[in-house]
Short mmCIF file of C-alpha atoms in Angstrom, two decimals:
data_model
loop_
_atom_site.label_atom_id
_atom_site.label_comp_id
_atom_site.label_asym_id
_atom_site.label_seq_id
_atom_site.Cartn_x
_atom_site.Cartn_y
_atom_site.Cartn_z
CA UNK Y 1 176.25 -35.68 159.86
CA UNK Y 2 174.52 -32.71 158.18
CA UNK Y 3 176.87 -31.64 155.11
CA UNK Y 4 176.82 -27.84 154.56
CA UNK Y 5 176.12 -26.27 151.45
CA UNK Y 6 179.70 -24.92 150.98
CA UNK Y 7 181.05 -28.75 151.57
CA UNK Y 8 178.81 -30.16 148.85
CA UNK Y 9 179.69 -28.00 146.51
CA UNK Y 10 183.53 -28.57 147.46
CA UNK Y 11 183.17 -32.33 146.78
CA UNK Y 12 180.66 -31.48 143.85
CA UNK Y 13 183.48 -29.51 142.09
CA UNK Y 14 186.91 -31.86 143.32
CA UNK Y 15 186.82 -34.03 140.31
CA UNK Y 16 186.90 -30.41 138.13
CA UNK Y 17 189.24 -29.11 140.65
CA UNK Y 18 191.75 -31.84 140.65
CA UNK Y 19 192.08 -31.05 137.05
CA UNK Y 20 192.24 -27.72 136.90
CA UNK Y 21 194.11 -26.30 140.26
CA UNK Y 22 197.79 -26.46 138.77
CA UNK Y 23 196.33 -23.88 136.30
CA UNK Y 24 193.90 -21.88 138.39
CA UNK Y 25 196.97 -20.42 140.93
CA UNK Y 26 196.79 -16.50 140.52
CA UNK Y 27 193.91 -16.68 137.99
CA UNK Y 28 197.14 -16.14 135.69
CA UNK Y 29 197.18 -19.15 133.58
CA UNK Y 30 200.18 -20.34 131.62
CA UNK Y 31 202.66 -18.26 132.83
CA UNK Y 32 205.48 -19.71 130.54
CA UNK Y 33 203.43 -18.36 128.08
CA UNK Y 34 202.14 -21.18 125.62
CA UNK Y 35 200.94 -18.56 123.46
CA UNK Y 36 204.18 -15.95 123.41
CA UNK Y 37 205.07 -18.96 120.60
CA UNK Y 38 207.62 -18.65 117.74
CA UNK Y 39 205.65 -15.86 115.93
CA UNK Y 40 205.63 -13.47 118.90
CA UNK Y 41 207.82 -10.64 119.00
CA UNK Y 42 211.28 -10.79 120.48
CA UNK Y 43 212.63 -7.83 122.44
CA UNK Y 44 216.48 -7.55 121.66
CA UNK Y 45 217.10 -5.34 124.86
CA UNK Y 46 215.91 -5.44 128.37
CA UNK Y 47 212.91 -2.68 129.15
CA UNK Y 48 212.08 -1.20 132.12
CA UNK Y 49 208.74 -0.67 133.18
CA UNK Y 50 207.47 1.80 135.63
CA UNK Y 51 204.64 0.90 138.02
CA UNK Y 52 202.66 2.90 140.47
CA UNK Y 53 200.96 0.42 143.15
CA UNK Y 54 198.32 0.73 145.34
CA UNK Y 55 197.45 -1.67 147.57
CA UNK Y 56 194.52 -2.85 149.88
CA UNK Y 57 197.27 -5.46 151.41
CA UNK Y 58 198.08 -5.48 154.79
CA UNK Y 59 201.79 -4.27 155.30
CA UNK Y 60 204.15 -1.85 153.97
CA UNK Y 61 204.15 -1.99 149.89
CA UNK Y 62 201.34 -4.97 150.88
CA UNK Y 63 204.11 -7.88 150.35
CA UNK Y 64 202.34 -11.26 149.67
CA UNK Y 65 199.74 -10.00 152.20
CA UNK Y 66 196.64 -12.08 152.11
CA UNK Y 67 194.55 -9.95 154.62
CA UNK Y 68 193.31 -6.30 154.42
CA UNK Y 69 195.21 -3.14 155.26
CA UNK Y 70 194.05 -2.20 158.92
CA UNK Y 71 195.72 1.55 158.12
CA UNK Y 72 194.29 2.48 154.61
CA UNK Y 73 195.80 2.08 151.21
CA UNK Y 74 199.38 1.63 150.72
CA UNK Y 75 201.39 2.81 147.64
CA UNK Y 76 204.57 2.45 146.28
CA UNK Y 77 206.49 2.98 142.63
CA UNK Y 78 208.10 -0.10 141.58
CA UNK Y 79 210.51 -0.51 138.29
CA UNK Y 80 210.10 -4.16 136.84
CA UNK Y 81 212.50 -4.98 133.68
CA UNK Y 82 211.49 -6.98 130.49
CA UNK Y 83 214.31 -9.29 129.75
CA UNK Y 84 215.95 -9.05 126.03
CA UNK Y 85 214.50 -12.17 124.05
CA UNK Y 86 210.83 -11.75 125.77
CA UNK Y 87 208.14 -12.80 123.57
CA UNK Y 88 205.05 -11.10 123.78
CA UNK Y 89 202.60 -12.79 125.66
CA UNK Y 90 204.57 -14.41 127.79
CA UNK Y 91 205.94 -14.27 131.63
CA UNK Y 92 209.35 -15.18 131.72
CA UNK Y 93 209.52 -16.92 135.52
CA UNK Y 94 212.66 -19.13 136.40
CA UNK Y 95 211.65 -23.41 136.37
CA UNK Y 96 214.55 -23.40 139.71
CA UNK Y 97 216.69 -21.02 141.19
CA UNK Y 98 216.33 -17.46 141.32
CA UNK Y 99 215.54 -14.91 138.60
CA UNK Y 100 217.62 -12.92 136.74
CA UNK Y 101 216.85 -9.82 134.72
CA UNK Y 102 218.49 -11.17 131.60
CA UNK Y 103 215.89 -14.27 131.07
CA UNK Y 104 213.04 -13.36 133.47
CA UNK Y 105 210.93 -10.63 134.42
CA UNK Y 106 212.20 -9.23 137.47
CA UNK Y 107 211.88 -6.46 140.07
CA UNK Y 108 214.34 -3.86 139.64
CA UNK Y 109 213.64 -1.41 142.41
CA UNK Y 110 210.91 -0.40 144.72
CA UNK Y 111 210.07 2.64 146.31
CA UNK Y 112 207.28 3.01 149.19
CA UNK Y 113 205.40 6.32 149.35
CA UNK Y 114 202.62 7.98 151.14
CA UNK Y 115 199.44 8.95 149.59
CA UNK Y 116 200.42 12.60 148.72
CA UNK Y 117 203.92 10.99 147.29
CA UNK Y 118 201.87 8.98 145.40
CA UNK Y 119 200.13 11.80 143.86
CA UNK Y 120 202.45 14.00 143.32
CA UNK Y 121 204.74 11.28 141.49
CA UNK Y 122 201.55 10.71 139.08
CA UNK Y 123 201.22 14.15 138.38
CA UNK Y 124 205.19 14.35 137.40
CA UNK Y 125 205.09 11.37 135.59
CA UNK Y 126 202.33 12.71 133.51
CA UNK Y 127 203.74 15.83 132.88
CA UNK Y 128 205.27 16.83 129.94
CA UNK Y 129 203.47 14.07 127.82
CA UNK Y 130 201.60 14.77 124.53
CA UNK Y 131 198.47 13.36 123.23
CA UNK Y 132 197.39 9.85 124.42
CA UNK Y 133 200.61 9.65 126.21
CA UNK Y 134 199.09 11.81 129.12
CA UNK Y 135 196.57 8.79 129.55
CA UNK Y 136 196.81 6.40 132.65
CA UNK Y 137 195.71 2.33 132.61
CA UNK Y 138 194.75 1.31 135.65
CA UNK Y 139 194.96 -2.69 135.83
CA UNK Y 140 192.85 -4.78 138.50
CA UNK Y 141 194.15 -8.69 138.86
CA UNK Y 142 191.77 -11.37 139.72
CA UNK Y 143 190.86 -14.26 142.41
CA UNK Y 144 194.04 -16.10 143.47
CA UNK Y 145 196.67 -13.62 142.75
CA UNK Y 146 199.98 -13.00 144.82
CA UNK Y 147 201.48 -9.21 144.34
CA UNK Y 148 204.30 -10.62 142.72
CA UNK Y 149 202.18 -12.61 139.91
CA UNK Y 150 200.28 -9.22 139.68
CA UNK Y 151 203.16 -6.82 139.35
CA UNK Y 152 204.70 -9.27 136.55
CA UNK Y 153 201.26 -9.26 134.66
CA UNK Y 154 201.02 -6.06 134.62
CA UNK Y 155 204.42 -4.91 133.44
CA UNK Y 156 204.07 -7.49 130.90
CA UNK Y 157 200.85 -6.07 129.53
CA UNK Y 158 202.38 -2.76 129.32
CA UNK Y 159 205.19 -3.68 127.50
CA UNK Y 160 203.14 -5.82 125.33
CA UNK Y 161 200.37 -3.91 124.47
CA UNK Y 162 202.88 -0.91 123.64
CA UNK Y 163 201.41 1.60 126.12
CA UNK Y 164 203.05 4.73 125.90
CA UNK Y 165 201.09 6.15 128.96
CA UNK Y 166 201.55 5.95 132.90
CA UNK Y 167 200.73 2.50 134.40
CA UNK Y 168 199.07 1.84 137.76
CA UNK Y 169 198.36 -1.62 139.43
CA UNK Y 170 195.41 -1.63 141.89
CA UNK Y 171 196.24 -5.01 144.17
CA UNK Y 172 193.82 -6.45 146.84
CA UNK Y 173 194.30 -9.28 149.14
CA UNK Y 174 193.56 -12.54 148.10
CA UNK Y 175 193.87 -15.93 150.15
CA UNK Y 176 196.51 -17.82 147.54
CA UNK Y 177 194.26 -20.91 147.95
CA UNK Y 178 191.75 -22.75 145.24
CA UNK Y 179 188.98 -23.13 147.93
CA UNK Y 180 189.41 -19.12 148.80
CA UNK Y 181 187.15 -17.99 146.42
CA UNK Y 182 184.47 -16.60 148.76
CA UNK Y 183 186.82 -15.31 151.05
CA UNK Y 184 188.43 -13.53 148.21
CA UNK Y 185 184.94 -12.07 147.12
CA UNK Y 186 184.49 -10.79 150.32
CA UNK Y 187 188.34 -9.06 150.25
CA UNK Y 188 187.47 -7.68 146.69
CA UNK Y 189 184.14 -5.97 148.40
CA UNK Y 190 186.02 -4.56 151.01
CA UNK Y 191 188.09 -2.82 148.51
CA UNK Y 192 185.85 -1.48 146.42
CA UNK Y 193 186.11 1.96 148.21
CA UNK Y 194 189.83 2.33 147.52
CA UNK Y 195 189.58 1.47 144.00
CA UNK Y 196 186.78 4.28 143.58
CA UNK Y 197 188.96 6.44 145.36
CA UNK Y 198 192.08 5.83 143.04
CA UNK Y 199 190.39 6.37 140.04
CA UNK Y 200 188.63 9.67 141.31
CA UNK Y 201 192.00 10.95 142.33
CA UNK Y 202 193.80 9.73 139.45
CA UNK Y 203 191.26 11.60 137.05
CA UNK Y 204 191.85 14.98 138.81
CA UNK Y 205 195.90 14.80 138.09
CA UNK Y 206 196.52 17.76 136.65
CA UNK Y 207 197.23 17.40 132.70
CA UNK Y 208 195.75 14.10 132.56
CA UNK Y 209 194.02 12.38 129.60
CA UNK Y 210 192.08 9.16 129.51
CA UNK Y 211 192.01 6.93 132.48
CA UNK Y 212 191.53 3.27 130.97
CA UNK Y 213 190.58 0.27 133.24
CA UNK Y 214 191.67 -3.07 132.46
CA UNK Y 215 190.50 -5.69 134.72
CA UNK Y 216 190.49 -9.46 134.75
CA UNK Y 217 188.00 -11.90 136.50
CA UNK Y 218 186.74 -11.28 139.88
CA UNK Y 219 188.86 -7.77 139.30
CA UNK Y 220 186.31 -7.18 136.59
CA UNK Y 221 183.57 -7.26 138.98
CA UNK Y 222 185.46 -5.43 141.70
CA UNK Y 223 186.21 -2.51 138.81
CA UNK Y 224 182.77 -2.09 137.61
CA UNK Y 225 181.43 -2.02 141.17
CA UNK Y 226 184.03 0.93 141.93
CA UNK Y 227 182.81 2.80 138.86
CA UNK Y 228 179.19 2.14 139.62
CA UNK Y 229 179.96 3.80 142.93
CA UNK Y 230 181.30 6.69 141.76
CA UNK Y 231 178.67 7.02 139.23
CA UNK Y 232 176.03 6.94 141.79
CA UNK Y 233 178.09 9.75 143.95
CA UNK Y 234 177.72 11.68 140.54
CA UNK Y 235 180.68 11.20 138.44
CA UNK Y 236 179.63 8.51 135.42
CA UNK Y 237 182.60 9.36 133.45
CA UNK Y 238 185.39 10.28 135.82
CA UNK Y 239 184.81 13.95 135.12
CA UNK Y 240 185.14 13.59 131.35
CA UNK Y 241 188.41 11.31 131.83
CA UNK Y 242 187.07 8.04 131.60
CA UNK Y 243 188.55 6.00 128.78
CA UNK Y 244 188.55 2.13 127.81
CA UNK Y 245 187.09 -0.23 130.29
CA UNK Y 246 187.98 -3.52 129.06
CA UNK Y 247 186.80 -6.61 130.89
CA UNK Y 248 189.24 -9.93 130.58
CA UNK Y 249 186.95 -12.92 131.44
CA UNK Y 250 184.87 -10.85 133.92
CA UNK Y 251 183.74 -13.02 136.45
CA UNK Y 252 180.59 -11.38 136.51
CA UNK Y 253 176.96 -12.33 137.11
CA UNK Y 254 174.92 -11.07 134.06
CA UNK Y 255 172.03 -9.36 135.95
CA UNK Y 256 174.69 -7.65 137.88
CA UNK Y 257 176.29 -6.90 134.90
CA UNK Y 258 173.30 -5.33 133.68
CA UNK Y 259 172.86 -3.06 136.75
CA UNK Y 260 176.18 -1.59 136.81
CA UNK Y 261 176.04 -0.68 133.16
CA UNK Y 262 172.79 0.94 133.36
CA UNK Y 263 174.59 3.58 135.94
CA UNK Y 264 177.43 3.60 133.67
CA UNK Y 265 176.27 4.08 130.02
CA UNK Y 266 177.76 5.21 127.74
CA UNK Y 267 180.75 4.45 129.02
CA UNK Y 268 183.51 2.50 126.51
CA UNK Y 269 183.04 -1.35 127.77
CA UNK Y 270 184.78 -3.95 126.05
CA UNK Y 271 184.27 -8.05 127.30
CA UNK Y 272 186.74 -10.39 126.09
CA UNK Y 273 184.87 -13.30 126.28
CA UNK Y 274 185.70 -17.42 126.13
CA UNK Y 275 182.97 -20.06 125.91
CA UNK Y 276 184.84 -22.76 127.16
CA UNK Y 277 186.57 -20.76 130.42
CA UNK Y 278 186.49 -23.52 132.81
CA UNK Y 279 187.60 -21.43 135.32
CA UNK Y 280 184.37 -18.99 135.03
CA UNK Y 281 182.24 -22.64 134.88
CA UNK Y 282 183.22 -23.05 138.47
CA UNK Y 283 182.39 -19.48 139.87
CA UNK Y 284 179.11 -19.95 137.90
CA UNK Y 285 179.14 -23.67 139.69
CA UNK Y 286 179.29 -21.75 142.94
CA UNK Y 287 176.26 -18.99 142.26
CA UNK Y 288 174.07 -21.64 141.52
CA UNK Y 289 174.78 -22.20 137.68
CA UNK Y 290 174.17 -18.72 136.97
CA UNK Y 291 176.15 -17.48 133.75
CA UNK Y 292 179.31 -15.39 134.04
CA UNK Y 293 179.95 -12.32 131.38
CA UNK Y 294 183.20 -13.61 130.62
CA UNK Y 295 181.87 -16.97 129.75
CA UNK Y 296 178.79 -16.30 127.02
CA UNK Y 297 179.57 -17.66 123.51
CA UNK Y 298 180.02 -14.77 121.57
CA UNK Y 299 179.85 -16.59 118.40
CA UNK Y 300 176.03 -17.17 119.33
CA UNK Y 301 174.06 -13.74 117.88
CA UNK Y 302 171.65 -14.24 120.97
CA UNK Y 303 174.46 -14.08 123.57
CA UNK Y 304 176.66 -11.75 122.11
CA UNK Y 305 173.53 -9.36 121.21
CA UNK Y 306 172.59 -9.48 124.66
CA UNK Y 307 175.72 -7.50 126.05
CA UNK Y 308 175.39 -5.10 123.08
CA UNK Y 309 171.89 -4.10 124.04
CA UNK Y 310 173.12 -3.41 127.45
CA UNK Y 311 176.32 -1.10 125.70
CA UNK Y 312 179.08 -3.76 125.56
CA UNK Y 313 181.30 -4.37 122.60
CA UNK Y 314 181.85 -8.38 122.86
CA UNK Y 315 185.08 -10.08 121.63
CA UNK Y 316 185.38 -13.92 121.44
CA UNK Y 317 188.95 -15.12 122.56
CA UNK Y 318 187.79 -18.70 121.98
CA UNK Y 319 190.43 -19.26 119.24
CA UNK Y 320 193.07 -18.15 121.34
CA UNK Y 321 193.14 -21.00 123.76
CA UNK Y 322 195.72 -20.51 126.55
CA UNK Y 323 195.35 -24.45 127.61
CA UNK Y 324 192.86 -26.57 129.31
CA UNK Y 325 191.36 -23.75 131.68
CA UNK Y 326 191.29 -20.91 129.16
CA UNK Y 327 190.93 -18.16 131.43
CA UNK Y 328 193.93 -16.06 130.32
CA UNK Y 329 194.40 -15.62 126.58
CA UNK Y 330 194.05 -12.02 127.05
CA UNK Y 331 197.15 -11.49 128.04
CA UNK Y 332 198.98 -14.74 126.57
CA UNK Y 333 198.01 -13.88 123.14
CA UNK Y 334 200.48 -11.44 121.29
CA UNK Y 335 197.68 -9.92 119.25
CA UNK Y 336 195.17 -9.63 121.40
CA UNK Y 337 197.36 -7.53 123.65
CA UNK Y 338 198.48 -5.70 120.28
CA UNK Y 339 194.54 -4.66 119.52
CA UNK Y 340 194.22 -3.78 123.48
CA UNK Y 341 197.22 -1.41 123.05
CA UNK Y 342 195.46 -0.39 119.84
CA UNK Y 343 192.30 0.38 121.71
CA UNK Y 344 193.70 2.58 123.92
CA UNK Y 345 195.83 4.35 121.40
CA UNK Y 346 193.11 5.12 119.17
CA UNK Y 347 194.05 8.96 118.23
CA UNK Y 348 191.30 11.66 119.68
CA UNK Y 349 191.54 14.38 117.28
CA UNK Y 350 190.02 16.91 120.56
CA UNK Y 351 193.27 16.64 122.30
CA UNK Y 352 195.84 14.78 119.78
CA UNK Y 353 198.07 17.93 120.43
CA UNK Y 354 197.58 18.61 124.15
CA UNK Y 355 200.02 18.56 126.67
CA UNK Y 356 200.39 18.28 130.22
CA UNK Y 357 203.49 20.47 131.76
CA UNK Y 358 203.50 20.43 135.36
CA UNK Y 359 205.09 23.28 137.61
CA UNK Y 360 206.27 23.86 141.11
CA UNK Y 361 202.58 24.70 142.19
CA UNK Y 362 200.76 22.01 140.06
CA UNK Y 363 199.64 24.59 137.57
CA UNK Y 364 199.40 23.63 133.77
CA UNK Y 365 201.05 26.16 131.72
CA UNK Y 366 199.38 25.96 128.36
CA UNK Y 367 202.05 28.00 126.64
CA UNK Y 368 204.78 25.70 127.96
CA UNK Y 369 207.35 24.40 125.32
CA UNK Y 370 206.40 20.94 123.85
CA UNK Y 371 208.51 18.21 124.99
CA UNK Y 372 210.65 16.13 122.34
CA UNK Y 373 207.57 13.78 121.65
CA UNK Y 374 207.42 10.16 121.34
CA UNK Y 375 206.19 8.79 118.29
CA UNK Y 376 202.46 8.97 118.01
CA UNK Y 377 200.79 5.58 118.73
CA UNK Y 378 198.80 4.12 115.97
CA UNK Y 379 196.37 1.32 115.95
CA UNK Y 380 197.96 -2.18 114.96
CA UNK Y 381 197.50 -4.11 111.31
CA UNK Y 382 195.21 -6.69 112.85
CA UNK Y 383 191.75 -8.04 111.60
CA UNK Y 384 191.52 -11.04 114.26
CA UNK Y 385 188.28 -12.83 113.45
CA UNK Y 386 187.32 -15.67 115.72
CA UNK Y 387 186.48 -18.86 113.23
CA UNK Y 388 182.91 -19.64 113.80
CA UNK Y 389 179.27 -18.79 112.12
CA UNK Y 390 178.27 -16.27 112.63
CA UNK Y 391 181.21 -14.27 113.34
CA UNK Y 392 181.20 -12.17 116.60
CA UNK Y 393 182.60 -8.64 116.23
CA UNK Y 394 186.30 -9.09 114.96
CA UNK Y 395 189.05 -8.06 117.42
CA UNK Y 396 190.81 -5.43 115.28
CA UNK Y 397 190.04 -2.10 117.23
CA UNK Y 398 186.35 -1.86 118.96
CA UNK Y 399 186.14 1.98 117.70
CA UNK Y 400 187.18 1.45 113.93
CA UNK Y 401 184.76 -0.07 111.72
CA UNK Y 402 185.41 -3.87 111.48
CA UNK Y 403 186.28 -3.83 107.38
CA UNK Y 404 189.07 -1.16 108.45
CA UNK Y 405 192.34 -2.32 108.95
CA UNK Y 406 194.51 -0.64 111.49
CA UNK Y 407 198.48 -0.31 112.22
CA UNK Y 408 200.69 -1.49 114.94
CA UNK Y 409 201.48 1.00 117.78
CA UNK Y 410 204.91 2.12 117.49
CA UNK Y 411 205.25 3.93 120.84
CA UNK Y 412 207.73 2.28 123.46
CA UNK Y 413 205.93 1.37 126.98
CA UNK Y 414 207.50 3.85 129.55
#
């Protein structure tokens, strides 16, 4: 009997997958927050996080759907709460029983929206903000990620990075199976147009600041493809609103990444890489051993310079191990989260005092009275370097010189 190539790959990877399967669920590793340890900041009060949802999952609100929506994108506005005692880098979930707001990150409220309501609500949330607080962060999750897991991770990142703008989760259907990689890639491919449209529409929101993208794993490929499509359509910088593009352990072939970057340059693209990322090792094996961007060895100058030549900043997260798999350190390490927040909060002199004030007609009044402003975020006092020689770019803020210390953001998440 002839064995198919897919079956051969399954058998070849079975030994490794047997070791990695528990941690690969959701492509969001170690949700108990191993890196949110004793040194992580602890919140003393519950914190609400408002999260806009755009979903290509089937069914209203896309709840737990594993198949593509046949009737367009579904929208929602959710509120999740971060528990008192939350440790940065952790996603608190119950070991057994039901979740509660005192101890866990929970969904407190969900409201389904249509496309017009989504646009109006987004404009309303942007209105009245000043400077970098007018920014929008779009989070795109990775392979094998249920909706609930994606929402929790997005809320945790917003809270721990102290992002002061408006947060949006773009969620797409995944099979929720370890061997669903090929199926998930197909669904990510089918979701490119929806993400492209979402980014385009957000950038057209009255008074919006910059639109940042944080994408993990296969979500990095999806985000870069959507931005590439928008660039081919004639808008490579979202009408001047494209901010930071942050790719965490991106599951992208090196040659594909080069083609994407050629369309997007001079976009501000940052790659968070881990040389011993075993999840990306599996992806590489499925792709005939082709190197993934998120698995380069940033401690090796030739590997790092290969990405830098394309216009990307590269940071080595190898020292921020989140366990055996090493695929989720970007969200589990408090210092990395603070640096991500700082990267988005870097002051922009050209619009430091710019304000969005939306009236009932959608007009932005430049003479509107300024609302009470939240404290302006600054860059955190971090100077993170991986213990390797030669050293990769230190993980402080990509827009600042490596010798310049920064200050920690003080803006509360909205």
